[in-house]
Coordinates of C-alpha atoms and ligand atoms in Angstrom, one line a residue:
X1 CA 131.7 -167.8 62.5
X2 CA 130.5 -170.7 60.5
X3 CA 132.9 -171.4 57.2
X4 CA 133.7 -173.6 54.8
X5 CA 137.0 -173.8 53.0
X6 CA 136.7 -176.0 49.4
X7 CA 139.5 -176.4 47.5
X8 CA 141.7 -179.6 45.7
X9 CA 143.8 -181.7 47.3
X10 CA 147.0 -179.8 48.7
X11 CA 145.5 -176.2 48.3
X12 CA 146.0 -175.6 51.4
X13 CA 143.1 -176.2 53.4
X14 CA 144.3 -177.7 56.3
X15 CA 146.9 -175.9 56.7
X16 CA 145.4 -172.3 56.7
X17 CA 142.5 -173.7 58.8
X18 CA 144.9 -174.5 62.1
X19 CA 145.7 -170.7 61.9
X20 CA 142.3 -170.2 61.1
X21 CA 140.6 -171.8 63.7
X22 CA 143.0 -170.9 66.6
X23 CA 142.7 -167.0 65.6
X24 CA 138.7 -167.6 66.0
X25 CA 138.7 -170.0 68.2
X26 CA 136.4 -173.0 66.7
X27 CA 137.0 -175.9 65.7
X28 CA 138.1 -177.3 62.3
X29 CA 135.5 -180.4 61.2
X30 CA 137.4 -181.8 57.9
X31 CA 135.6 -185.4 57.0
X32 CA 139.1 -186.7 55.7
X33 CA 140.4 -186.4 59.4
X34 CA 137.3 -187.7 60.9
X35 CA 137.4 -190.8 57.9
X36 CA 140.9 -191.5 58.1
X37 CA 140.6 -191.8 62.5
X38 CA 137.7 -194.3 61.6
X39 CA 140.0 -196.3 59.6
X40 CA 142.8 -196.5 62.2
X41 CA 140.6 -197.2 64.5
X42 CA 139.2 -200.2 62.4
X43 CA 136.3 -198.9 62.2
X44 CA 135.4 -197.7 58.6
X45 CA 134.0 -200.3 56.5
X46 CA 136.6 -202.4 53.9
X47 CA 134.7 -200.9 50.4
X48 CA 135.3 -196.8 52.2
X49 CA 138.7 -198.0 52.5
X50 CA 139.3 -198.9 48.9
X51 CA 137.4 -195.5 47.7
X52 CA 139.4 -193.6 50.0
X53 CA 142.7 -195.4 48.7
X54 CA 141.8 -194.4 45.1
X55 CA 140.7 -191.1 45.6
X56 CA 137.1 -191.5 45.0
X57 CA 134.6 -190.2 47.2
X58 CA 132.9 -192.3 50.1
X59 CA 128.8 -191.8 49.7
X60 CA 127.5 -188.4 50.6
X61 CA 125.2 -189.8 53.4
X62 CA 128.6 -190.9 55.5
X63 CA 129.8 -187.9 55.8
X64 CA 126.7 -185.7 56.1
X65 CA 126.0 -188.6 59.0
X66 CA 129.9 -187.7 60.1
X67 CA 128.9 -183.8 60.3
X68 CA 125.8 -183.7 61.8
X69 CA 127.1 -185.9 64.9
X70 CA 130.3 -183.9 64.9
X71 CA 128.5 -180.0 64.7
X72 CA 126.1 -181.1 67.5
X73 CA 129.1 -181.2 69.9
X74 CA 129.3 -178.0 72.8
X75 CA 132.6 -177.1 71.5
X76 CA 130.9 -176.3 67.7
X77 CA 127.8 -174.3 68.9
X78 CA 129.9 -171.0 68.7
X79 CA 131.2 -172.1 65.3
X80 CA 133.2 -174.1 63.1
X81 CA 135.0 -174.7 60.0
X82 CA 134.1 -177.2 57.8
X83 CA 137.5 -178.6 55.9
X84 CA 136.4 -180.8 53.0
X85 CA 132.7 -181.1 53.7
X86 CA 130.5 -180.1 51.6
X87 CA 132.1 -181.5 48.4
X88 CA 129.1 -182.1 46.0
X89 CA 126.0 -180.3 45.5
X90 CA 123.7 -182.9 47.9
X91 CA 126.2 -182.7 50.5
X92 CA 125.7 -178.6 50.4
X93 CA 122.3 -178.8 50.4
X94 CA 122.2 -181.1 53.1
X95 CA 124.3 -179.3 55.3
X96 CA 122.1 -175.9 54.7
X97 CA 119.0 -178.2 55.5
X98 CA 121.3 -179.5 58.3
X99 CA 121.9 -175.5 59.9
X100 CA 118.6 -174.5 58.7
X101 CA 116.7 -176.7 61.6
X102 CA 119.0 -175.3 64.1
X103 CA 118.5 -171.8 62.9
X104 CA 122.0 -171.4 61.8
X105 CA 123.6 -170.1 58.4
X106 CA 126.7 -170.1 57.0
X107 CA 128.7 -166.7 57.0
X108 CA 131.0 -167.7 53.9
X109 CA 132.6 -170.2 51.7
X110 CA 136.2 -170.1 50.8
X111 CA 137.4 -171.3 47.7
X112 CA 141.2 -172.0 47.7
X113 CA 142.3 -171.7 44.1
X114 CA 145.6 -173.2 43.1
X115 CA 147.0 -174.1 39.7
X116 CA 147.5 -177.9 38.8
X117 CA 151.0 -178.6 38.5
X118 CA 151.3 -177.0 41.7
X119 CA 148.8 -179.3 43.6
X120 CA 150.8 -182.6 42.7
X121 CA 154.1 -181.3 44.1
X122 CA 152.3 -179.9 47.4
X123 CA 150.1 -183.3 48.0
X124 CA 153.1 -185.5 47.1
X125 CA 155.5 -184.4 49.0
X126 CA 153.6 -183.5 52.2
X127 CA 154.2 -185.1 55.3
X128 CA 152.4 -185.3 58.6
X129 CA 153.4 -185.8 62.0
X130 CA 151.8 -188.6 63.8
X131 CA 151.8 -187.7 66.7
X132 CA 151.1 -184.2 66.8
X133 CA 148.8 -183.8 63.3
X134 CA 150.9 -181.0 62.4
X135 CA 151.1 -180.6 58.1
X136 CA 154.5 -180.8 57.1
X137 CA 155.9 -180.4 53.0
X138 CA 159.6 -181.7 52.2
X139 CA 160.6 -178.8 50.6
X140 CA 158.1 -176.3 51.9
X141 CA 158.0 -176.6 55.3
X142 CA 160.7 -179.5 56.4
X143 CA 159.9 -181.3 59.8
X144 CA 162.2 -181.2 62.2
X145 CA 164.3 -184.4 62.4
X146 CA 162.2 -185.7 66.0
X147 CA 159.2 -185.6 64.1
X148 CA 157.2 -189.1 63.1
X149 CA 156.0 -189.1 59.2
X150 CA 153.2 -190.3 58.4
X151 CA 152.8 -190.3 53.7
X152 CA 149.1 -190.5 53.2
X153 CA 148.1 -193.6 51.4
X154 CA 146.3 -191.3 48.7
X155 CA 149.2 -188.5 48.5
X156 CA 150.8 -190.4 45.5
X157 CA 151.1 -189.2 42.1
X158 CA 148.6 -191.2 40.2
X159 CA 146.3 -191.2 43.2
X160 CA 146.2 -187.3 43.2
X161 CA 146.1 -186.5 39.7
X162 CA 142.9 -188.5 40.2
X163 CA 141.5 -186.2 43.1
X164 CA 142.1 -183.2 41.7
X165 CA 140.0 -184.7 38.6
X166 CA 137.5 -185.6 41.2
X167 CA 137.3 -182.1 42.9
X168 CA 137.2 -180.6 39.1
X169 CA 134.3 -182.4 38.4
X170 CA 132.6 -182.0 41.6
X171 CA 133.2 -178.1 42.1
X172 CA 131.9 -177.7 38.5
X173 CA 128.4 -177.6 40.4
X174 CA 129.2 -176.9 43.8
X175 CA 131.4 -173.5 43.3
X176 CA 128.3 -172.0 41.7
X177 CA 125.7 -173.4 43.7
X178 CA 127.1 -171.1 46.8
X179 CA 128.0 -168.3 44.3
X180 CA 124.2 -168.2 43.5
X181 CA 123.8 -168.1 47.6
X182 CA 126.0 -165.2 47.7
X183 CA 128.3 -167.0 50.0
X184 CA 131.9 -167.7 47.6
X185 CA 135.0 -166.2 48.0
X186 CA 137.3 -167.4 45.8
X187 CA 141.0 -166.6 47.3
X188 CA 144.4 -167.3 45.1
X189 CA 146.6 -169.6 47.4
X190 CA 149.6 -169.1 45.5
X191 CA 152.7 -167.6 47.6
X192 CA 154.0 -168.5 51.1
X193 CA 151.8 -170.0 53.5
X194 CA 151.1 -166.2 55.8
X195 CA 150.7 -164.3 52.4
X196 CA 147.8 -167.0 51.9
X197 CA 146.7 -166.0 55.7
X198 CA 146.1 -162.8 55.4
X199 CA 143.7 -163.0 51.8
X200 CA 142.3 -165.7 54.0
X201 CA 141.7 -163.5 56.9
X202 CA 140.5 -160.1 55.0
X203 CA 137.8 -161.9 53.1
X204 CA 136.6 -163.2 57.2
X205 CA 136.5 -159.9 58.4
X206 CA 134.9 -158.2 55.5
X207 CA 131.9 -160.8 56.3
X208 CA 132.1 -160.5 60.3
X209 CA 134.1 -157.1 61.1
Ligands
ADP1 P1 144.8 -179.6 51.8 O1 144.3 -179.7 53.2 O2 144.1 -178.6 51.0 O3 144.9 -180.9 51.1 P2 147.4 -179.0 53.1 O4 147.1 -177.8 53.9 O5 147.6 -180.3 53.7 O6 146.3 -179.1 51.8 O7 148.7 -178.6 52.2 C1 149.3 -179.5 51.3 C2 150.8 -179.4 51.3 O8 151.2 -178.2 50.9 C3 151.4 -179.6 52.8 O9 152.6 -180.3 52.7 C4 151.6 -178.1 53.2 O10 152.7 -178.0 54.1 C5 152.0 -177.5 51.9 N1 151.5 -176.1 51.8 C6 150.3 -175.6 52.2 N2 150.2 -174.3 51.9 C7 151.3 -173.9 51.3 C8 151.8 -172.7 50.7 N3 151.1 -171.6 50.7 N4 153.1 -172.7 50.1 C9 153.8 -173.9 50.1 N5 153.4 -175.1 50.6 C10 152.2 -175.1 51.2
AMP2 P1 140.8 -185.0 52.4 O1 141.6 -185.3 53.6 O2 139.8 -183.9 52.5 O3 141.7 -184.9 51.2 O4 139.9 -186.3 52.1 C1 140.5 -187.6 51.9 C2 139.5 -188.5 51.3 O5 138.4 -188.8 52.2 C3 138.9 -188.1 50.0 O6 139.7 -188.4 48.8 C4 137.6 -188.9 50.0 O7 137.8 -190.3 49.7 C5 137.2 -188.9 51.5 N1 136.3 -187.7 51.8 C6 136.7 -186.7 52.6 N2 135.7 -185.8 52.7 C7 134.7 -186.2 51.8 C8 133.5 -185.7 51.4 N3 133.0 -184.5 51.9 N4 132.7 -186.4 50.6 C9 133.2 -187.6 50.1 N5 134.3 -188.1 50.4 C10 135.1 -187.4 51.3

């Protein structure tokens, strides 16, 4: 199974993709992980950093750089899900270039829709545990009082009313660029976090059985 979730910031993607990827066993690839470990590590350049930190993009041939390196790995040749990446039209088509040499395709796209006023309470108020990565919301899902926060630099209000007008924008080409390819499944991710699951989890075994 080779997938790719798309959606705006605090649809959901990350956190359907842990159930996701344990239930099919591969492994979830989502660029903002792999940036954000390159910038604790000191090792992503000072001008990402700022992009990142105003919820801009960082240039398309970083991350397609990020994903082929990372879909090369043994533990991604039975599969993967893509959390993030592709986000514009050149990154899409790289990525099908990308499989393409490799003989691979992708099985389907997921398209997480959920309305805006929802998107700034779930990105401002989630939380995530250091130590352990797992997605926490203050009001959603509240983390158990051990647990060590981590706010995301970008998870403020101005910062994410400006990536969810950076996703508009972007999925304004990229949504029907894979709807043309037959690939889009657009899924409402409105309502708890398992009634989310299972949409998530029909449209997957309509495509594989
Ligand atoms: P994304 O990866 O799309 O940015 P996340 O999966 O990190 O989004 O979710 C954003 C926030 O919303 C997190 O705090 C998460 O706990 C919460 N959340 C995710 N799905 C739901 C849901 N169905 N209902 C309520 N809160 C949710
Ligand atoms: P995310 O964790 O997916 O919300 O991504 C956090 C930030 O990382 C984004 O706001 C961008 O600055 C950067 N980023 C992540 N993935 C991509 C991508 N595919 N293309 C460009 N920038 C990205």
């Amino acid at each position: 199974m080779r997938l790719v979730f798309v959606g705006p910031p605090g649809a959901g993607k990350g956190t359907q993709a842990k159930v996701i990827t344990e239930k099919w066993k591969i492994p979830q690839i989502s660029t903002g992980d792999m940036l954000r470990e390159a910038k604790a590590n000191g090792t992503l350049p000072q001008d990402l950093i700022e992009k990142m930190k105003a919820g801009g993009l960082v240039p398309d041939e970083v991350v397609i750089d990020l994903i082929r390196a990372r879909t090369e790995k043994d533990d991604a040749k039975g599969g993967f899900l893509l959390d993030g990446f592709p986000r514009t039209v050149p990154q899409a088509e790289a990525l099908t270039k990308l499989l393409d040499s490799r003989g691979q395709k992708l099985d389907i796209v997921v398209a997480l829709d959920v309305p805006k006023e929802l998107l700034m309470e779930r990105a401002c108020l989630r939380r995530t545990d250091k130590r352990t990565g797992q997605i926490y919301h203050l009001k959603y899902k509240p983390p158990p009082p051990d647990a060590i926060l981590e706010h995301r630099a970008d998870d403020h209000e101005d910062v994410v009313r400006n990536r969810v007008d950076v996703y508009e924008k972007m999925t304004a080409d990229l949504l029907p660029f894979y709807e043309k390819a037959g690939l889009l499944k657009r899924i409402d991710g409105v309502g708890d976090v398992e009634a989310v699951t299972q949409r998530v989890v029909r449209a997957l075994e309509q495509v594989r059985g």
